[in-house]
Amino acid sequence: MRNLAPRESSELEALETREWLESLDYVLHASGPARVGRLLKELSSHARQKGVQLPFTANTPYINTIAPEDEVPLPGSVEIQRRIKSLVRWNALAMVVRANRVEEGIGGHISTYASAAALYEVGFNHFFRARNEDHDGDVIYFQGHASPGIYARAFLEGRLSADQLANFRRELMPGGGLSSYPHPWLMPDFWEFPTVSMGLSPLMAIYQARFTRYLEDRGLKKKSDAKVWAFLGDGETDEPEALGAITLASREKLDNLIFVINCNLQRLDGPVRGNGQIIQELEAAFRGAGWNVIKTIWGREWDPLLANDRDGLLVKRMGEVVDGQYQKYAVETGAYVREHFWGVDPRLIEMVKHLSDDQLKKLSLGGHDPQKVYNAYRAAIQHKGAPTVILARTIKGYGLGESGEGKNITHQQKKMNEDELRRFRSRFGIPVADADIAQAPFYKPADDSPEIQYLRERRRALGGYLPQRSVTVGPIKVGGLESLFEEFYEGTDGRSASTTMVFVRMLSKLLRDKEIGDLIVPIVPDEARTFGMEALFRQVGIYSHVGQLYEPVDMSTLLYYKEASDGQILEEGMTEAGSMSSFIAAGTAYALHGINTIPFFIFYSMFGFQRIGDLIWAAADARTRGFLIGGTSGRTTLAGEGLQHQDGNSHVLAYPVPNLKA
Amino acid sequence: MYVDQESIFYYLTVMNEQYPMPHMPAGAREGILKGLYKFKPSPDTGSRLRAQLFGSGAILPQVLKAQELLEKYGVAADVWSVPSYSELSREAQAVERWNLLHPGEKPRVPYVARCLEGATGAFVAASDYLKALPASIATWVPGRLVTLGTDGFGRSDSRKGLRDFFEVDARFVTVAALSSLAREGQLPKDVVQKTIKELGINPEKANPATS
């Protein structure tokens, strides 16, 4: 082979690539995507046989998962939905700005909701179903830092007053205020789930989705197509709890679970992955774990550009720019973007020569484009057999203009001067007069305005307003319990027993009780044998959605390891955090499902409060009911196990939890 | 919780030490729920030297043993079972708060103080948990409360060894009661010293809280 000049070689390679792509397009056109898939598999297998090493990658290109031709248009009036979203944006902003004027340092966050507005509005207008007599309702874990936006929407819906909004983060004011974040303890008619200890809400959402299945499989609740939605931040996924249980969701095929990760590429201090791409990192993690991953990176303005990207140059460029640089583009001018993003290759420059600098700057992102978001959600609710995660790219502080978009200080931003307010007002078309702008007044259109009419009509169609927490179930019946406990009042009559053994006997009797036996939910983190509970395996079975697909090794024994789809025990494996999340799901089912399930979470006492104290705090906030049972407790009573196991702490650690009786 | 629809939950600890479980003493129900009840009063009502011993869980049998040991030293000890220090402490805090804000009204008395009204002698609480736990009720105990607990890093060993190491067994409860009485001048100090020796306690042993 003759030596080619580098330029000549690269041109030849481009030509060769184009030929291959054209062939592929031909097959795709003639025989469809399934045929292309098989062909690629053949090619990859052939290459391997010839000794080509193909490194594993769980990633797809840095473009939207859903092709434009597979999209449907956003239903309803796009313009009215945009106006509603603008009104929510304005009121959310005004709430935080005003709160900080009245009380310096009261805090609050503008930028999280600003980046997530479309993600929520599309949900509220088209997807989130409220609980009512006809439907279980979807379960929504709102990202805590977006709470101003959720309050602002409830204001437009007429569920919160302007006075309440004015008292955001001032709960001690006369008449009450709004809590900083979602706290069922503080707003028990509104918030259902505490979500601001970062990382706990994705974990709790996974176990919530699984517990719903458990209730259905055990016949305690009708089957339903209700979904569990968890809205997270990309920075939040650094918490180990956030991703720690994602394989459980795919293993259990929880297609009733949807994560929406708002990838604004920023955490509190700076970029989430300045030198990498958080969306690609999360895609690989979730795909590797078996989730359905939908990337919603680019807005519609990018579709024609990508359609013309015949040599894959733009896709390649999109994939090689790191997040820190993308953040820089977000704060820069169109000219800068043209020079630095497009300017690396004359062919790329050529692709956008018809666009002005201003148009270049305004090429929107997927997470801000309601149609892209709508289609992602639509695909997510239709997906079967696996949970879905939507990775939606946004700009932190979107709409805040130069004062806040994409800056490293954006997360902390809570103040705006008059000029900034005026610009924001004009950009989003809020009818507030210049003379009033300094006061940052809340604005709500008249009841008969198209915005309010549309918003109400949509919520009516989706079953009502949310978030909303209500307790509709009555008390349990405990008629037979006194006689159940009688034998325990008598003591053991000189025979030796441990309190653990006595407890297990009590639990076993409770499980047999006619009135409440079915409601008991025993939860163990792989410690049932430690506590002598293995008899319960046989008595009530271990829950498994698919039942038992194998012959258990101890089948011939009386107390064999019995798994069943109507099994009652949640044998969670070695995860106290997961078990506690099940405990919270079961202990709040009285409010969420109107079912009085009574969880008993039995754990090694040293690995309870010490290990998952924050989840226990969240359980308390969520008004969880149930019994935490710390086994092998007592620092000198647990012999032999030593320093890490011997618990002399947990009762002291339990003391601060105000509604926990220890 | 599920009948009155309260927003509460429970934490109960259970142990793996086996010993005969007593029957529930008559009239103890309220005390069990509130966190304190007299489990076994001393049969000796005439003795000048008295002690009030508090125990819970698997340490309660140690306290009962100490009750017997103390009898040999002429101390009549009542044994109290404490299912929940935190419930006692929270109730007492709530009562004190009410008293603070209602100076003109007749002060209310916390449950723990009502239980212990008129109790005299040494007050010793032994716990398998940090000393801070029994110390949370000290304010309402009508005397100086000596707390024995398991502050420090655990060790792999037998229960007997561990209770010696952490100084929470019947011997330490006994010495703590005698020492408290000696401090009050009710007993000569050399009795305590003699007892330490008799019970085989090494006074120079390492401090479990820091070793």
Short mmCIF file of N, CA, C and O in Angstrom, two decimals, chain B residues 51-149:
data_model
loop_
_atom_site.label_atom_id
_atom_site.label_comp_id
_atom_site.label_asym_id
_atom_site.label_seq_id
_atom_site.Cartn_x
_atom_site.Cartn_y
_atom_site.Cartn_z
N ALA B 51 -31.09 1.17 98.71
CA ALA B 51 -30.63 1.50 97.36
C ALA B 51 -31.77 1.33 96.38
O ALA B 51 -32.65 0.49 96.58
N GLN B 52 -31.73 2.13 95.33
CA GLN B 52 -32.69 2.01 94.22
C GLN B 52 -31.87 1.64 92.98
O GLN B 52 -31.02 2.42 92.55
N LEU B 53 -32.12 0.46 92.46
CA LEU B 53 -31.33 -0.01 91.32
C LEU B 53 -32.20 -0.02 90.06
O LEU B 53 -33.33 -0.52 90.08
N PHE B 54 -31.65 0.51 88.98
CA PHE B 54 -32.39 0.57 87.72
C PHE B 54 -31.70 -0.30 86.68
O PHE B 54 -30.48 -0.20 86.51
N GLY B 55 -32.48 -1.10 86.00
CA GLY B 55 -31.90 -1.93 84.94
C GLY B 55 -32.89 -2.13 83.83
O GLY B 55 -34.09 -1.93 84.00
N SER B 56 -32.36 -2.50 82.66
CA SER B 56 -33.26 -2.85 81.56
C SER B 56 -32.63 -3.93 80.70
O SER B 56 -31.41 -4.14 80.74
N GLY B 57 -33.48 -4.61 79.96
CA GLY B 57 -33.00 -5.65 79.04
C GLY B 57 -32.20 -6.72 79.75
O GLY B 57 -32.51 -7.13 80.87
N ALA B 58 -31.15 -7.15 79.09
CA ALA B 58 -30.36 -8.27 79.62
C ALA B 58 -29.50 -7.86 80.82
O ALA B 58 -28.88 -8.70 81.46
N ILE B 59 -29.48 -6.57 81.11
CA ILE B 59 -28.73 -6.11 82.28
C ILE B 59 -29.60 -6.21 83.54
O ILE B 59 -29.10 -6.24 84.66
N LEU B 60 -30.91 -6.30 83.35
CA LEU B 60 -31.81 -6.41 84.51
C LEU B 60 -31.45 -7.62 85.39
O LEU B 60 -31.40 -7.48 86.61
N PRO B 61 -31.17 -8.79 84.82
CA PRO B 61 -30.75 -9.92 85.67
C PRO B 61 -29.49 -9.61 86.48
O PRO B 61 -29.35 -10.08 87.62
N GLN B 62 -28.58 -8.82 85.94
CA GLN B 62 -27.39 -8.42 86.69
C GLN B 62 -27.78 -7.55 87.89
O GLN B 62 -27.22 -7.68 88.98
N VAL B 63 -28.74 -6.70 87.65
CA VAL B 63 -29.19 -5.81 88.73
C VAL B 63 -29.89 -6.61 89.82
O VAL B 63 -29.73 -6.36 91.01
N LEU B 64 -30.65 -7.64 89.40
CA LEU B 64 -31.32 -8.50 90.38
C LEU B 64 -30.29 -9.26 91.21
O LEU B 64 -30.46 -9.46 92.42
N LYS B 65 -29.20 -9.66 90.56
CA LYS B 65 -28.13 -10.33 91.29
C LYS B 65 -27.49 -9.37 92.29
O LYS B 65 -27.16 -9.73 93.40
N ALA B 66 -27.33 -8.13 91.86
CA ALA B 66 -26.74 -7.11 92.75
C ALA B 66 -27.64 -6.88 93.96
O ALA B 66 -27.17 -6.64 95.08
N GLN B 67 -28.96 -6.97 93.72
CA GLN B 67 -29.91 -6.81 94.83
C GLN B 67 -29.60 -7.84 95.93
O GLN B 67 -29.56 -7.53 97.12
N GLU B 68 -29.32 -9.09 95.48
CA GLU B 68 -28.99 -10.15 96.44
C GLU B 68 -27.66 -9.88 97.11
O GLU B 68 -27.50 -10.04 98.32
N LEU B 69 -26.66 -9.48 96.31
CA LEU B 69 -25.34 -9.20 96.87
C LEU B 69 -25.41 -8.11 97.93
O LEU B 69 -24.81 -8.19 99.00
N LEU B 70 -26.18 -7.07 97.63
CA LEU B 70 -26.27 -5.94 98.54
C LEU B 70 -26.91 -6.33 99.87
O LEU B 70 -26.58 -5.77 100.91
N GLU B 71 -27.81 -7.29 99.78
CA GLU B 71 -28.44 -7.78 101.02
C GLU B 71 -27.39 -8.25 102.01
O GLU B 71 -27.49 -7.99 103.21
N LYS B 72 -26.33 -8.90 101.46
CA LYS B 72 -25.25 -9.39 102.33
C LYS B 72 -24.53 -8.26 103.03
O LYS B 72 -23.92 -8.44 104.07
N TYR B 73 -24.56 -7.08 102.41
CA TYR B 73 -23.90 -5.93 103.02
C TYR B 73 -24.90 -5.08 103.81
O TYR B 73 -24.63 -3.94 104.17
N GLY B 74 -26.05 -5.66 104.02
CA GLY B 74 -27.06 -4.98 104.83
C GLY B 74 -27.78 -3.85 104.12
O GLY B 74 -28.36 -2.98 104.75
N VAL B 75 -27.71 -3.87 102.79
CA VAL B 75 -28.40 -2.81 102.04
C VAL B 75 -29.67 -3.39 101.43
O VAL B 75 -29.63 -4.39 100.72
N ALA B 76 -30.80 -2.75 101.74
CA ALA B 76 -32.07 -3.19 101.16
C ALA B 76 -32.27 -2.45 99.85
O ALA B 76 -32.42 -1.23 99.84
N ALA B 77 -32.23 -3.20 98.72
CA ALA B 77 -32.31 -2.54 97.42
C ALA B 77 -33.62 -2.88 96.71
O ALA B 77 -34.03 -4.03 96.66
N ASP B 78 -34.26 -1.85 96.16
CA ASP B 78 -35.42 -2.06 95.29
C ASP B 78 -34.92 -2.08 93.85
O ASP B 78 -34.07 -1.28 93.46
N VAL B 79 -35.49 -2.99 93.05
CA VAL B 79 -35.10 -3.05 91.65
C VAL B 79 -36.22 -2.50 90.78
O VAL B 79 -37.38 -2.89 90.89
N TRP B 80 -35.82 -1.56 89.92
CA TRP B 80 -36.75 -0.94 88.98
C TRP B 80 -36.40 -1.39 87.57
O TRP B 80 -35.24 -1.44 87.20
N SER B 81 -37.43 -1.68 86.81
CA SER B 81 -37.20 -1.99 85.41
C SER B 81 -37.50 -0.72 84.59
O SER B 81 -38.48 -0.03 84.85
N VAL B 82 -36.61 -0.43 83.64
CA VAL B 82 -36.76 0.79 82.84
C VAL B 82 -36.88 0.41 81.35
O VAL B 82 -35.90 0.35 80.63
N PRO B 83 -38.09 0.17 80.88
CA PRO B 83 -38.26 -0.14 79.45
C PRO B 83 -37.85 1.01 78.54
O PRO B 83 -37.41 0.78 77.42
N SER B 84 -37.98 2.25 79.00
CA SER B 84 -37.63 3.36 78.11
C SER B 84 -37.17 4.59 78.87
O SER B 84 -37.97 5.30 79.48
N TYR B 85 -35.88 4.84 78.82
CA TYR B 85 -35.36 6.09 79.41
C TYR B 85 -35.84 7.29 78.60
O TYR B 85 -36.13 8.34 79.13
N SER B 86 -35.91 7.11 77.28
CA SER B 86 -36.24 8.28 76.46
C SER B 86 -37.68 8.72 76.69
O SER B 86 -37.97 9.92 76.72
N GLU B 87 -38.60 7.75 76.90
CA GLU B 87 -39.98 8.14 77.17
C GLU B 87 -40.07 8.89 78.49
O GLU B 87 -40.78 9.88 78.62
N LEU B 88 -39.33 8.40 79.51
CA LEU B 88 -39.33 9.07 80.81
C LEU B 88 -38.81 10.49 80.69
O LEU B 88 -39.36 11.44 81.21
N SER B 89 -37.70 10.58 79.98
CA SER B 89 -37.03 11.86 79.86
C SER B 89 -37.90 12.85 79.08
O SER B 89 -38.03 14.02 79.47
N ARG B 90 -38.52 12.38 77.99
CA ARG B 90 -39.34 13.29 77.18
C ARG B 90 -40.57 13.78 77.96
O ARG B 90 -40.94 14.95 77.87
N GLU B 91 -41.16 12.85 78.72
CA GLU B 91 -42.36 13.25 79.48
C GLU B 91 -41.96 14.28 80.53
O GLU B 91 -42.64 15.30 80.73
N ALA B 92 -40.82 14.02 81.20
CA ALA B 92 -40.37 14.95 82.24
C ALA B 92 -40.04 16.31 81.64
O ALA B 92 -40.38 17.36 82.20
N GLN B 93 -39.40 16.30 80.47
CA GLN B 93 -39.07 17.57 79.80
C GLN B 93 -40.34 18.35 79.47
O GLN B 93 -40.39 19.58 79.62
N ALA B 94 -41.35 17.62 79.01
CA ALA B 94 -42.60 18.28 78.64
C ALA B 94 -43.26 18.91 79.88
O ALA B 94 -43.79 20.03 79.82
N VAL B 95 -43.23 18.19 81.00
CA VAL B 95 -43.82 18.71 82.24
C VAL B 95 -43.05 19.94 82.72
O VAL B 95 -43.64 20.96 83.08
N GLU B 96 -41.74 19.87 82.67
CA GLU B 96 -40.90 21.00 83.11
C GLU B 96 -41.17 22.23 82.25
O GLU B 96 -41.18 23.36 82.73
N ARG B 97 -41.37 21.98 80.97
CA ARG B 97 -41.66 23.08 80.05
C ARG B 97 -42.97 23.76 80.45
O ARG B 97 -43.05 24.98 80.50
N TRP B 98 -43.94 22.94 80.77
CA TRP B 98 -45.24 23.50 81.19
C TRP B 98 -45.06 24.32 82.47
O TRP B 98 -45.57 25.44 82.57
N ASN B 99 -44.30 23.77 83.40
CA ASN B 99 -44.08 24.49 84.66
C ASN B 99 -43.39 25.83 84.42
O ASN B 99 -43.73 26.85 85.03
N LEU B 100 -42.41 25.79 83.51
CA LEU B 100 -41.66 27.01 83.19
C LEU B 100 -42.57 28.12 82.68
O LEU B 100 -42.43 29.29 83.04
N LEU B 101 -43.53 27.72 81.85
CA LEU B 101 -44.39 28.71 81.21
C LEU B 101 -45.63 29.04 82.03
O LEU B 101 -46.40 29.92 81.66
N HIS B 102 -45.84 28.33 83.13
CA HIS B 102 -47.02 28.58 83.97
C HIS B 102 -46.61 28.75 85.43
O HIS B 102 -46.98 27.94 86.29
N PRO B 103 -45.86 29.83 85.67
CA PRO B 103 -45.31 30.00 87.04
C PRO B 103 -46.38 30.19 88.10
O PRO B 103 -46.14 29.89 89.27
N GLY B 104 -47.55 30.68 87.68
CA GLY B 104 -48.58 30.97 88.67
C GLY B 104 -49.38 29.74 89.08
O GLY B 104 -50.18 29.80 90.00
N GLU B 105 -49.15 28.64 88.40
CA GLU B 105 -50.00 27.49 88.70
C GLU B 105 -49.22 26.43 89.48
O GLU B 105 -48.00 26.46 89.56
N LYS B 106 -49.98 25.53 90.03
CA LYS B 106 -49.36 24.47 90.84
C LYS B 106 -48.46 23.62 89.93
O LYS B 106 -48.92 23.11 88.92
N PRO B 107 -47.18 23.51 90.27
CA PRO B 107 -46.27 22.78 89.38
C PRO B 107 -46.70 21.32 89.25
O PRO B 107 -47.15 20.70 90.21
N ARG B 108 -46.57 20.83 88.04
CA ARG B 108 -46.86 19.42 87.82
C ARG B 108 -45.59 18.61 88.09
O ARG B 108 -44.48 19.13 88.06
N VAL B 109 -45.80 17.34 88.36
CA VAL B 109 -44.65 16.48 88.70
C VAL B 109 -44.49 15.42 87.62
O VAL B 109 -45.44 14.71 87.29
N PRO B 110 -43.29 15.31 87.06
CA PRO B 110 -43.07 14.29 86.02
C PRO B 110 -43.32 12.88 86.56
O PRO B 110 -43.15 12.62 87.76
N TYR B 111 -43.67 12.00 85.64
CA TYR B 111 -43.97 10.62 86.01
C TYR B 111 -42.81 9.99 86.76
O TYR B 111 -43.00 9.35 87.81
N VAL B 112 -41.60 10.16 86.24
CA VAL B 112 -40.45 9.51 86.87
C VAL B 112 -40.27 10.02 88.31
O VAL B 112 -40.00 9.23 89.24
N ALA B 113 -40.49 11.30 88.53
CA ALA B 113 -40.34 11.85 89.88
C ALA B 113 -41.44 11.33 90.80
O ALA B 113 -41.21 11.06 91.99
N ARG B 114 -42.64 11.16 90.24
CA ARG B 114 -43.74 10.62 91.05
C ARG B 114 -43.42 9.19 91.48
O ARG B 114 -43.63 8.79 92.61
N CYS B 115 -42.88 8.39 90.56
CA CYS B 115 -42.53 7.00 90.88
C CYS B 115 -41.52 6.94 92.02
O CYS B 115 -41.58 6.09 92.89
N LEU B 116 -40.55 7.87 91.97
CA LEU B 116 -39.42 7.78 92.89
C LEU B 116 -39.59 8.64 94.14
O LEU B 116 -38.69 8.75 94.96
N GLU B 117 -40.78 9.24 94.27
CA GLU B 117 -41.03 10.11 95.42
C GLU B 117 -40.84 9.32 96.71
O GLU B 117 -41.39 8.23 96.87
N GLY B 118 -40.02 9.85 97.59
CA GLY B 118 -39.81 9.19 98.87
C GLY B 118 -38.76 8.10 98.85
O GLY B 118 -38.38 7.58 99.91
N ALA B 119 -38.27 7.75 97.66
CA ALA B 119 -37.23 6.73 97.60
C ALA B 119 -35.94 7.32 98.14
O ALA B 119 -35.63 8.48 97.93
N THR B 120 -35.20 6.51 98.86
CA THR B 120 -33.98 7.03 99.50
C THR B 120 -32.81 6.10 99.25
O THR B 120 -32.97 5.01 98.70
N GLY B 121 -31.65 6.55 99.67
CA GLY B 121 -30.45 5.72 99.60
C GLY B 121 -29.66 5.99 98.34
O GLY B 121 -29.65 7.10 97.81
N ALA B 122 -28.99 4.94 97.87
CA ALA B 122 -28.17 5.08 96.66
C ALA B 122 -29.05 4.86 95.45
O ALA B 122 -29.99 4.07 95.48
N PHE B 123 -28.72 5.60 94.38
CA PHE B 123 -29.45 5.42 93.10
C PHE B 123 -28.43 5.00 92.04
O PHE B 123 -27.53 5.76 91.72
N VAL B 124 -28.61 3.78 91.53
CA VAL B 124 -27.65 3.27 90.54
C VAL B 124 -28.42 2.74 89.33
O VAL B 124 -29.32 1.93 89.46
N ALA B 125 -28.02 3.23 88.14
CA ALA B 125 -28.63 2.73 86.90
C ALA B 125 -27.55 2.02 86.10
O ALA B 125 -26.47 2.57 85.87
N ALA B 126 -27.83 0.78 85.72
CA ALA B 126 -26.89 0.03 84.88
C ALA B 126 -27.53 -0.24 83.53
O ALA B 126 -28.68 -0.67 83.46
N SER B 127 -26.78 0.05 82.48
CA SER B 127 -27.33 -0.08 81.14
C SER B 127 -26.33 -0.75 80.20
O SER B 127 -25.13 -0.65 80.39
N ASP B 128 -26.86 -1.41 79.19
CA ASP B 128 -26.00 -1.99 78.17
C ASP B 128 -25.72 -0.95 77.08
O ASP B 128 -25.17 -1.25 76.04
N TYR B 129 -26.19 0.25 77.33
CA TYR B 129 -26.01 1.36 76.39
C TYR B 129 -25.14 2.45 77.02
O TYR B 129 -24.72 2.31 78.17
N LEU B 130 -24.91 3.51 76.30
CA LEU B 130 -24.10 4.60 76.82
C LEU B 130 -24.67 5.14 78.12
O LEU B 130 -25.88 5.17 78.32
N LYS B 131 -23.78 5.63 78.98
CA LYS B 131 -24.22 6.19 80.27
C LYS B 131 -25.17 7.37 80.07
O LYS B 131 -25.98 7.68 80.93
N ALA B 132 -25.03 8.03 78.92
CA ALA B 132 -25.89 9.20 78.65
C ALA B 132 -27.37 8.82 78.66
O ALA B 132 -28.23 9.67 78.92
N LEU B 133 -27.67 7.55 78.36
CA LEU B 133 -29.08 7.14 78.30
C LEU B 133 -29.74 7.20 79.68
O LEU B 133 -30.71 7.94 79.87
N PRO B 134 -29.22 6.47 80.68
CA PRO B 134 -29.83 6.62 82.03
C PRO B 134 -29.63 8.03 82.59
O PRO B 134 -30.48 8.51 83.34
N ALA B 135 -28.54 8.68 82.20
CA ALA B 135 -28.30 10.04 82.73
C ALA B 135 -29.40 11.00 82.29
O ALA B 135 -29.58 12.06 82.91
N SER B 136 -30.15 10.64 81.26
CA SER B 136 -31.18 11.55 80.77
C SER B 136 -32.33 11.73 81.76
O SER B 136 -33.16 12.61 81.59
N ILE B 137 -32.40 10.90 82.80
CA ILE B 137 -33.47 11.10 83.81
C ILE B 137 -32.91 11.59 85.15
O ILE B 137 -33.65 11.75 86.12
N ALA B 138 -31.59 11.85 85.20
CA ALA B 138 -30.94 12.14 86.49
C ALA B 138 -31.59 13.31 87.22
O ALA B 138 -31.73 13.28 88.45
N THR B 139 -32.01 14.33 86.46
CA THR B 139 -32.59 15.53 87.07
C THR B 139 -33.78 15.20 87.98
O THR B 139 -34.03 15.89 88.96
N TRP B 140 -34.51 14.16 87.65
CA TRP B 140 -35.76 13.88 88.38
C TRP B 140 -35.63 12.73 89.37
O TRP B 140 -36.61 12.23 89.90
N VAL B 141 -34.38 12.30 89.58
CA VAL B 141 -34.14 11.25 90.57
C VAL B 141 -33.82 11.96 91.89
O VAL B 141 -32.98 12.86 91.91
N PRO B 142 -34.50 11.58 92.96
CA PRO B 142 -34.33 12.32 94.23
C PRO B 142 -33.03 11.97 94.95
O PRO B 142 -33.04 11.66 96.14
N GLY B 143 -31.94 12.00 94.27
CA GLY B 143 -30.64 11.70 94.85
C GLY B 143 -29.64 11.68 93.72
O GLY B 143 -30.01 11.83 92.55
N ARG B 144 -28.37 11.48 94.07
CA ARG B 144 -27.35 11.49 93.02
C ARG B 144 -27.42 10.17 92.27
O ARG B 144 -27.31 9.10 92.87
N LEU B 145 -27.61 10.24 90.94
CA LEU B 145 -27.74 9.02 90.15
C LEU B 145 -26.36 8.59 89.63
O LEU B 145 -25.69 9.36 88.94
N VAL B 146 -25.96 7.39 90.01
CA VAL B 146 -24.71 6.84 89.48
C VAL B 146 -25.07 6.01 88.24
O VAL B 146 -25.93 5.13 88.30
N THR B 147 -24.43 6.33 87.11
CA THR B 147 -24.77 5.60 85.88
C THR B 147 -23.62 4.68 85.47
O THR B 147 -22.46 5.08 85.42
N LEU B 148 -23.99 3.45 85.21
CA LEU B 148 -23.04 2.49 84.65
C LEU B 148 -23.50 2.19 83.23
O LEU B 148 -24.68 1.97 82.98
N GLY B 149 -22.56 2.20 82.29
CA GLY B 149 -22.95 1.97 80.90
C GLY B 149 -21.77 1.47 80.08
O GLY B 149 -20.69 1.22 80.63
#
